[in-house]
Amino acid sequence: MPRIFSGVQPTGNLHLGNYLGAIRNFVRLQDDYECIYCAVDMHAITVWQDPANLRSNTREVAAAYLAAGVDPKASIIFAQSTVPAHAELAWIFNCIARLGWLNRMTQFKEKAGKNRENASLGLYAYPSLMAADILAYKATHVPVGEDQKQHLELTRDIAQKFNNDYGTETFPIVEPLIFGEATRVMSLRDGAKKMSKSDPSDYSRITFTDDRDMIAKKLRKARTDADPLPAEEKGLEGRPEAANLVGIYAALADITKQQVLDKYAGSQFSVFKPALTDLAVETFGPVGEEMKRLMGDPAHVDAILKDGAERAIALAEPVLKEVKEVVGFLAP
Ligand code: AQP
């Protein structure tokens, strides 16, 4: 069975973009793949995290996976820092990846912003750790949102260069799995920016913890334009906010954007937004409720993470042993 690895950063404010672009797909892949899903806490600390919040947010990511329907018996759920192979392999990959490759990463440029000199070395090396996350399990497929495509290309480059440099076939060349109508959910406040955990405006995103009133309020305040919805998808061109809301509706209802327009062509947002609210509350609401319930039982979540870590270690250790031999490290 082909193997999948994917992860979400425990940086708080888990949102609808994380759900539609990643977590919901994790559930759907369980039948066809051996799945490994991680709360990537080592990635999270590439920017400052309060330790108590990090602990709670790590449990929250695991709870979100479970609430969305990931089966902890069939799939592996664990916290990245509990499996040493990630850090060990990342160091080897730091020696494979080229500065020029990392200089091209748009996420680093966005996150470091103007204050590049003050960004952590970890933030710069983030894609190298991500390559290690995936390749420590020789995973072949990675379900992600559009925003992670560039990092996955770097993972492929690292795997290829490692194999070439050492004249081996150690690592597979991974494929991204990007699917659905919401591969890139945009901010509710600005259709040009992706919905993100770190956006300073809470109104830019719908989170797992929002209740009905909050979802309704955020959608009511969501930026739109004055025109009614068009009949054809091409009528959404140049209307990023409208396109975003139609895309969210389509993803939540599991239909195409055109099917949404077939239903709402000519409708004003005063009609469409309440319909979208109902749909979000009906489909996404229960996931958030279940996540909150699971967060009330941290011992249960911790037990699942512990079991997952043990199974992940069993898979990653032989890969690391093989890599160390290839590189020329002496056996301990
Ligand atoms: N807006 C989005 N639309 C679709 N998919 C998204 N993802 C994130 N934002 C969107 C997908 O969610 C998964 C987990 O993301 P992450 O937490 O590892 O990192 P991120 O992409 O940096 O997420 P955020 O929410 O935008 O966090 P910040 O604000 O910290 O940068 C990934 O598969 C991602 O594609």
CSV table of C-alpha atoms and ligand atoms in Angstrom, one decimal:
chain,number,residue,atom,x,y,z
A,1,MET,CA,0.0,0.0,0.0
A,2,PRO,CA,1.5,3.4,-0.9
A,3,ARG,CA,2.4,5.6,2.1
A,4,ILE,CA,1.3,9.1,3.0
A,5,PHE,CA,2.8,11.6,5.3
A,6,SER,CA,1.3,15.0,6.2
A,7,GLY,CA,1.4,17.4,9.1
A,8,VAL,CA,-0.1,20.6,10.5
A,9,GLN,CA,1.7,23.1,12.7
A,10,PRO,CA,0.4,23.4,16.3
A,11,THR,CA,0.5,27.2,16.2
A,12,GLY,CA,-3.1,27.7,17.3
A,13,ASN,CA,-6.1,29.2,15.4
A,14,LEU,CA,-6.7,26.0,13.3
A,15,HIS,CA,-9.0,27.2,10.6
A,16,LEU,CA,-11.3,26.2,7.7
A,17,GLY,CA,-8.4,26.4,5.2
A,18,ASN,CA,-6.5,23.8,7.2
A,19,TYR,CA,-9.6,21.7,7.3
A,20,LEU,CA,-10.6,21.9,3.6
A,21,GLY,CA,-7.1,22.1,2.2
A,22,ALA,CA,-5.6,19.3,4.4
A,23,ILE,CA,-7.3,17.6,7.3
A,24,ARG,CA,-10.5,16.6,5.6
A,25,ASN,CA,-8.5,15.0,2.8
A,26,PHE,CA,-6.5,13.1,5.4
A,27,VAL,CA,-9.6,11.2,6.4
A,28,ARG,CA,-10.6,10.4,2.8
A,29,LEU,CA,-7.2,8.9,2.0
A,30,GLN,CA,-7.2,6.3,4.8
A,31,ASP,CA,-8.8,3.6,2.7
A,32,ASP,CA,-6.2,3.7,-0.1
A,33,TYR,CA,-3.0,4.6,1.7
A,34,GLU,CA,-1.0,3.8,4.8
A,35,CYS,CA,-1.3,7.2,6.5
A,36,ILE,CA,1.0,9.0,8.9
A,37,TYR,CA,-0.3,12.3,10.3
A,38,CYS,CA,1.8,14.5,12.5
A,39,ALA,CA,1.5,17.6,14.6
A,40,VAL,CA,4.7,19.3,13.5
A,41,ASP,CA,5.8,21.0,16.7
A,42,MET,CA,9.4,21.3,15.6
A,43,HIS,CA,8.2,23.4,12.7
A,44,ALA,CA,6.1,25.5,15.0
A,45,ILE,CA,9.1,26.7,17.0
A,46,THR,CA,10.7,28.2,13.9
A,47,VAL,CA,8.8,31.2,15.2
A,48,TRP,CA,8.4,31.9,18.9
A,49,GLN,CA,5.8,29.7,20.7
A,50,ASP,CA,4.8,30.0,24.3
A,51,PRO,CA,5.6,26.5,25.8
A,52,ALA,CA,2.2,26.0,27.5
A,53,ASN,CA,0.4,27.1,24.4
A,54,LEU,CA,2.6,24.8,22.3
A,55,ARG,CA,1.6,21.8,24.4
A,56,SER,CA,-2.0,22.6,24.2
A,57,ASN,CA,-1.9,23.4,20.5
A,58,THR,CA,-0.2,20.1,19.8
A,59,ARG,CA,-3.0,18.2,21.5
A,60,GLU,CA,-5.4,20.4,19.6
A,61,VAL,CA,-4.0,19.4,16.2
A,62,ALA,CA,-4.3,15.7,17.2
A,63,ALA,CA,-7.9,16.3,18.5
A,64,ALA,CA,-8.7,18.0,15.1
A,65,TYR,CA,-7.5,15.0,13.2
A,66,LEU,CA,-9.6,12.7,15.4
A,67,ALA,CA,-12.6,14.9,15.2
A,68,ALA,CA,-12.4,15.1,11.5
A,69,GLY,CA,-12.5,11.3,11.3
A,70,VAL,CA,-8.9,10.1,11.2
A,71,ASP,CA,-8.9,6.6,12.7
A,72,PRO,CA,-6.0,6.3,15.1
A,73,LYS,CA,-5.9,2.5,14.7
A,74,ALA,CA,-5.7,2.6,10.9
A,75,SER,CA,-3.5,5.7,10.7
A,76,ILE,CA,-0.6,6.9,12.8
A,77,ILE,CA,-1.1,10.2,14.7
A,78,PHE,CA,1.9,11.6,16.6
A,79,ALA,CA,3.9,14.7,17.6
A,80,GLN,CA,7.0,15.3,15.5
A,81,SER,CA,9.4,16.0,18.3
A,82,THR,CA,8.7,12.6,19.9
A,83,VAL,CA,10.4,10.8,16.9
A,84,PRO,CA,14.1,11.7,16.8
A,85,ALA,CA,14.5,10.5,13.2
A,86,HIS,CA,13.0,13.8,12.0
A,87,ALA,CA,15.7,16.0,13.5
A,88,GLU,CA,18.5,13.5,12.6
A,89,LEU,CA,17.5,13.2,9.0
A,90,ALA,CA,16.9,17.0,8.7
A,91,TRP,CA,20.6,17.6,9.6
A,92,ILE,CA,21.7,15.3,6.8
A,93,PHE,CA,19.4,17.1,4.4
A,94,ASN,CA,20.8,20.5,5.6
A,95,CYS,CA,24.0,19.2,4.0
A,96,ILE,CA,22.3,18.2,0.8
A,97,ALA,CA,20.0,21.2,0.2
A,98,ARG,CA,21.7,24.2,-1.5
A,99,LEU,CA,21.4,27.8,-0.2
A,100,GLY,CA,20.2,28.8,-3.7
A,101,TRP,CA,17.2,26.4,-3.4
A,102,LEU,CA,16.2,27.8,0.0
A,103,ASN,CA,16.6,31.4,-1.1
A,104,ARG,CA,13.8,30.8,-3.6
A,105,MET,CA,11.2,29.7,-1.0
A,106,THR,CA,8.4,32.2,-1.0
A,107,GLN,CA,7.0,31.1,2.4
A,108,PHE,CA,10.3,32.1,4.1
A,109,LYS,CA,10.2,35.5,2.3
A,110,GLU,CA,6.6,36.0,3.4
A,111,LYS,CA,7.2,34.9,7.0
A,112,ALA,CA,10.5,36.6,7.5
A,113,GLY,CA,9.1,39.8,5.9
A,114,LYS,CA,11.4,42.8,5.9
A,115,ASN,CA,13.1,41.7,9.1
A,116,ARG,CA,15.0,38.9,7.4
A,117,GLU,CA,18.2,39.3,9.4
A,118,ASN,CA,16.2,38.6,12.5
A,119,ALA,CA,14.4,35.4,11.3
A,120,SER,CA,15.5,32.2,12.9
A,121,LEU,CA,17.8,29.8,11.1
A,122,GLY,CA,15.1,27.2,11.7
A,123,LEU,CA,12.6,29.2,9.7
A,124,TYR,CA,15.1,29.3,6.8
A,125,ALA,CA,15.8,25.5,7.0
A,126,TYR,CA,12.1,24.7,7.5
A,127,PRO,CA,11.7,23.0,4.0
A,128,SER,CA,14.7,20.7,4.8
A,129,LEU,CA,13.0,19.5,8.0
A,130,MET,CA,9.8,19.0,6.0
A,131,ALA,CA,11.7,16.8,3.5
A,132,ALA,CA,13.0,14.8,6.5
A,133,ASP,CA,9.4,14.4,7.9
A,134,ILE,CA,8.3,12.8,4.7
A,135,LEU,CA,11.4,10.9,3.7
A,136,ALA,CA,12.0,9.4,7.1
A,137,TYR,CA,9.1,7.1,6.2
A,138,LYS,CA,9.9,6.9,2.5
A,139,ALA,CA,6.4,8.3,2.0
A,140,THR,CA,5.4,8.5,-1.7
A,141,HIS,CA,2.4,10.9,-1.5
A,142,VAL,CA,1.7,14.1,0.5
A,143,PRO,CA,-1.7,15.7,0.8
A,144,VAL,CA,-1.3,19.4,1.1
A,145,GLY,CA,-2.9,22.7,0.2
A,146,GLU,CA,-1.5,24.7,-2.9
A,147,ASP,CA,0.7,26.8,-0.6
A,148,GLN,CA,2.9,23.8,0.2
A,149,LYS,CA,3.6,22.8,-3.4
A,150,GLN,CA,6.9,24.7,-3.6
A,151,HIS,CA,8.2,23.0,-0.4
A,152,LEU,CA,7.3,19.6,-1.8
A,153,GLU,CA,9.3,20.4,-5.0
A,154,LEU,CA,12.2,21.0,-2.7
A,155,THR,CA,11.6,17.6,-1.0
A,156,ARG,CA,11.9,16.0,-4.5
A,157,ASP,CA,15.1,18.0,-5.2
A,158,ILE,CA,16.6,16.8,-1.9
A,159,ALA,CA,15.7,13.2,-2.5
A,160,GLN,CA,17.0,13.3,-6.1
A,161,LYS,CA,20.3,15.0,-5.1
A,162,PHE,CA,20.8,12.5,-2.2
A,163,ASN,CA,20.2,9.6,-4.5
A,164,ASN,CA,22.6,11.0,-7.1
A,165,ASP,CA,25.3,12.1,-4.8
A,166,TYR,CA,25.5,8.7,-3.1
A,167,GLY,CA,24.6,6.7,-6.2
A,168,THR,CA,21.7,5.0,-4.5
A,169,GLU,CA,17.9,4.6,-4.8
A,170,THR,CA,17.4,5.3,-1.1
A,171,PHE,CA,14.5,7.8,-1.4
A,172,PRO,CA,11.3,7.8,-3.5
A,173,ILE,CA,10.3,10.9,-5.5
A,174,VAL,CA,7.2,12.1,-3.7
A,175,GLU,CA,4.0,13.4,-5.3
A,176,PRO,CA,1.8,16.1,-3.9
A,177,LEU,CA,-1.9,15.2,-3.6
A,178,ILE,CA,-3.8,18.5,-4.0
A,179,PHE,CA,-7.5,18.0,-4.6
A,180,GLY,CA,-11.0,19.5,-4.1
A,181,GLU,CA,-12.4,22.9,-4.7
A,182,ALA,CA,-10.6,24.5,-1.7
A,183,THR,CA,-6.9,23.9,-2.3
A,184,ARG,CA,-6.3,27.6,-1.3
A,185,VAL,CA,-8.9,29.1,1.0
A,186,MET,CA,-8.4,32.9,1.1
A,187,SER,CA,-8.8,35.3,3.9
A,188,LEU,CA,-12.3,36.6,4.6
A,189,ARG,CA,-10.9,40.1,4.8
A,190,ASP,CA,-8.7,40.1,1.8
A,191,GLY,CA,-9.2,37.8,-1.2
A,192,ALA,CA,-5.6,38.2,-2.2
A,193,LYS,CA,-4.2,36.6,1.0
A,194,LYS,CA,-4.6,33.0,2.1
A,195,MET,CA,-6.6,32.2,5.2
A,196,SER,CA,-3.9,31.7,7.8
A,197,LYS,CA,-3.4,31.1,11.5
A,198,SER,CA,-1.0,34.0,11.9
A,199,ASP,CA,-3.2,36.7,10.3
A,200,PRO,CA,-3.6,39.3,13.0
A,201,SER,CA,-7.4,39.6,12.2
A,202,ASP,CA,-9.5,36.9,13.8
A,203,TYR,CA,-12.2,37.9,11.2
A,204,SER,CA,-10.0,36.7,8.4
A,205,ARG,CA,-10.6,33.1,9.3
A,206,ILE,CA,-13.2,30.7,10.5
A,207,THR,CA,-11.7,28.5,13.2
A,208,PHE,CA,-12.5,25.1,14.6
A,209,THR,CA,-13.6,26.7,17.9
A,210,ASP,CA,-16.1,29.2,16.3
A,211,ASP,CA,-19.7,28.5,17.3
A,212,ARG,CA,-22.7,29.2,15.0
A,213,ASP,CA,-23.0,32.9,16.1
A,214,MET,CA,-19.3,33.5,15.4
A,215,ILE,CA,-19.4,31.8,12.0
A,216,ALA,CA,-22.4,33.8,11.1
A,217,LYS,CA,-20.8,37.0,12.3
A,218,LYS,CA,-17.5,36.4,10.4
A,219,LEU,CA,-19.3,35.5,7.2
A,220,ARG,CA,-21.6,38.6,7.5
A,221,LYS,CA,-18.5,40.8,7.9
A,222,ALA,CA,-16.6,38.9,5.1
A,223,ARG,CA,-15.5,41.3,2.4
A,224,THR,CA,-17.5,41.0,-0.9
A,225,ASP,CA,-18.4,43.3,-3.8
A,226,ALA,CA,-21.8,44.8,-4.7
A,227,ASP,CA,-22.6,42.5,-7.6
A,228,PRO,CA,-24.9,39.4,-7.5
A,229,LEU,CA,-23.3,36.0,-8.1
A,230,PRO,CA,-22.7,35.3,-11.8
A,231,ALA,CA,-24.1,32.3,-13.8
A,232,GLU,CA,-20.7,31.1,-15.0
A,233,GLU,CA,-17.5,30.5,-13.2
A,234,LYS,CA,-15.6,32.9,-15.5
A,235,GLY,CA,-17.8,35.6,-14.1
A,236,LEU,CA,-15.9,35.2,-10.8
A,237,GLU,CA,-12.7,36.4,-12.5
A,238,GLY,CA,-11.5,39.6,-11.0
A,239,ARG,CA,-13.8,39.0,-8.0
A,240,PRO,CA,-11.5,37.2,-5.5
A,241,GLU,CA,-13.7,37.6,-2.5
A,242,ALA,CA,-16.8,36.3,-4.3
A,243,ALA,CA,-14.7,33.4,-5.8
A,244,ASN,CA,-13.4,32.5,-2.3
A,245,LEU,CA,-16.9,32.3,-0.8
A,246,VAL,CA,-18.2,30.2,-3.7
A,247,GLY,CA,-15.2,28.0,-3.4
A,248,ILE,CA,-15.7,27.5,0.3
A,249,TYR,CA,-19.4,26.6,-0.3
A,250,ALA,CA,-18.4,24.2,-3.1
A,251,ALA,CA,-15.9,22.4,-0.9
A,252,LEU,CA,-18.2,22.2,2.1
A,253,ALA,CA,-21.0,20.8,0.0
A,254,ASP,CA,-18.7,18.6,-2.0
A,255,ILE,CA,-19.8,20.0,-5.3
A,256,THR,CA,-18.2,22.1,-8.0
A,257,LYS,CA,-18.1,25.9,-8.1
A,258,GLN,CA,-20.3,25.8,-11.2
A,259,GLN,CA,-22.9,23.7,-9.4
A,260,VAL,CA,-23.0,26.4,-6.6
A,261,LEU,CA,-23.5,29.1,-9.3
A,262,ASP,CA,-26.2,27.0,-10.9
A,263,LYS,CA,-28.1,27.3,-7.6
A,264,TYR,CA,-27.2,30.9,-6.7
A,265,ALA,CA,-26.8,32.7,-10.0
A,266,GLY,CA,-28.3,36.2,-9.6
A,267,SER,CA,-28.4,36.0,-5.8
A,268,GLN,CA,-27.0,38.9,-3.7
A,269,PHE,CA,-24.6,38.2,-0.9
A,270,SER,CA,-27.4,39.0,1.6
A,271,VAL,CA,-28.9,35.6,0.4
A,272,PHE,CA,-25.7,33.7,-0.2
A,273,LYS,CA,-23.9,34.4,3.0
A,274,PRO,CA,-26.7,33.1,5.3
A,275,ALA,CA,-26.9,29.9,3.1
A,276,LEU,CA,-23.1,29.5,3.4
A,277,THR,CA,-23.4,30.0,7.2
A,278,ASP,CA,-26.0,27.3,7.5
A,279,LEU,CA,-23.8,24.9,5.4
A,280,ALA,CA,-20.7,25.7,7.4
A,281,VAL,CA,-22.5,25.2,10.7
A,282,GLU,CA,-24.0,21.9,9.5
A,283,THR,CA,-20.8,20.4,8.0
A,284,PHE,CA,-17.8,22.1,9.8
A,285,GLY,CA,-19.6,22.9,13.1
A,286,PRO,CA,-19.7,19.2,14.4
A,287,VAL,CA,-16.0,18.8,13.7
A,288,GLY,CA,-15.2,21.8,15.9
A,289,GLU,CA,-17.6,20.5,18.6
A,290,GLU,CA,-15.9,17.1,18.7
A,291,MET,CA,-12.5,18.7,18.8
A,292,LYS,CA,-13.5,20.7,21.8
A,293,ARG,CA,-14.9,17.6,23.5
A,294,LEU,CA,-11.7,15.7,22.9
A,295,MET,CA,-9.7,18.6,24.3
A,296,GLY,CA,-11.5,18.0,27.6
A,297,ASP,CA,-9.8,14.6,27.8
A,298,PRO,CA,-6.1,15.3,27.3
A,299,ALA,CA,-5.1,11.9,28.7
A,300,HIS,CA,-7.0,10.2,25.9
A,301,VAL,CA,-5.3,12.4,23.3
A,302,ASP,CA,-1.9,11.8,24.8
A,303,ALA,CA,-2.4,8.1,24.8
A,304,ILE,CA,-3.1,8.2,21.1
A,305,LEU,CA,0.0,10.4,20.4
A,306,LYS,CA,2.2,8.0,22.5
A,307,ASP,CA,0.9,4.9,20.6
A,308,GLY,CA,1.4,6.8,17.3
A,309,ALA,CA,5.0,7.8,18.2
A,310,GLU,CA,5.9,4.2,19.0
A,311,ARG,CA,4.6,3.1,15.6
A,312,ALA,CA,6.3,6.0,13.8
A,313,ILE,CA,9.6,5.2,15.5
A,314,ALA,CA,9.3,1.6,14.3
A,315,LEU,CA,8.9,2.7,10.7
A,316,ALA,CA,11.5,5.5,10.7
A,317,GLU,CA,14.4,3.8,12.6
A,318,PRO,CA,15.3,1.3,9.8
A,319,VAL,CA,15.2,4.1,7.2
A,320,LEU,CA,17.6,6.2,9.4
A,321,LYS,CA,19.9,3.2,9.8
A,322,GLU,CA,20.0,2.7,6.0
A,323,VAL,CA,20.7,6.4,5.4
A,324,LYS,CA,23.5,6.6,8.0
A,325,GLU,CA,25.1,3.6,6.3
A,326,VAL,CA,24.9,5.2,2.9
A,327,VAL,CA,26.3,8.5,4.3
A,328,GLY,CA,29.2,6.7,5.9
A,329,PHE,CA,28.4,7.1,9.6
A,330,LEU,CA,29.7,4.3,11.9
A,331,ALA,CA,27.2,2.1,13.6
A,332,PRO,CA,26.8,3.0,17.3
B,1,AQP,N1,-5.7,28.9,3.4
B,1,AQP,C1,-5.5,27.6,3.1
B,1,AQP,N2,-6.2,26.9,2.2
B,1,AQP,C2,-6.0,25.6,1.9
B,1,AQP,N3,-5.1,24.9,2.6
B,1,AQP,C3,-4.4,25.5,3.6
B,1,AQP,N4,-3.4,25.1,4.5
B,1,AQP,C4,-3.0,26.1,5.2
B,1,AQP,N5,-3.7,27.2,4.9
B,1,AQP,C5,-4.5,26.9,3.9
B,1,AQP,C6,-2.9,23.7,4.5
B,1,AQP,O1,-3.0,23.2,5.9
B,1,AQP,C7,-2.0,22.4,6.1
B,1,AQP,C8,-1.3,22.7,7.4
B,1,AQP,O2,-0.7,24.0,7.3
B,1,AQP,P1,0.4,24.3,8.4
B,1,AQP,O3,-0.2,24.6,9.7
B,1,AQP,O4,1.5,23.3,8.4
B,1,AQP,O5,1.1,25.6,7.8
B,1,AQP,P2,0.7,26.8,7.0
B,1,AQP,O6,0.4,26.3,5.6
B,1,AQP,O7,1.7,27.8,7.2
B,1,AQP,O8,-0.7,27.1,7.6
B,1,AQP,P3,-1.3,28.5,8.1
B,1,AQP,O9,-2.6,28.3,8.6
B,1,AQP,O10,-1.2,29.5,7.0
B,1,AQP,O11,-0.3,29.0,9.3
B,1,AQP,P4,0.6,30.2,9.4
B,1,AQP,O12,-0.3,31.4,9.5
B,1,AQP,O13,1.4,29.9,10.6
B,1,AQP,O14,1.4,30.3,8.1
B,1,AQP,C9,-1.0,22.4,4.9
B,1,AQP,O15,-1.3,21.2,4.1
B,1,AQP,C10,-1.5,23.6,4.2
B,1,AQP,O16,-1.3,23.4,2.8
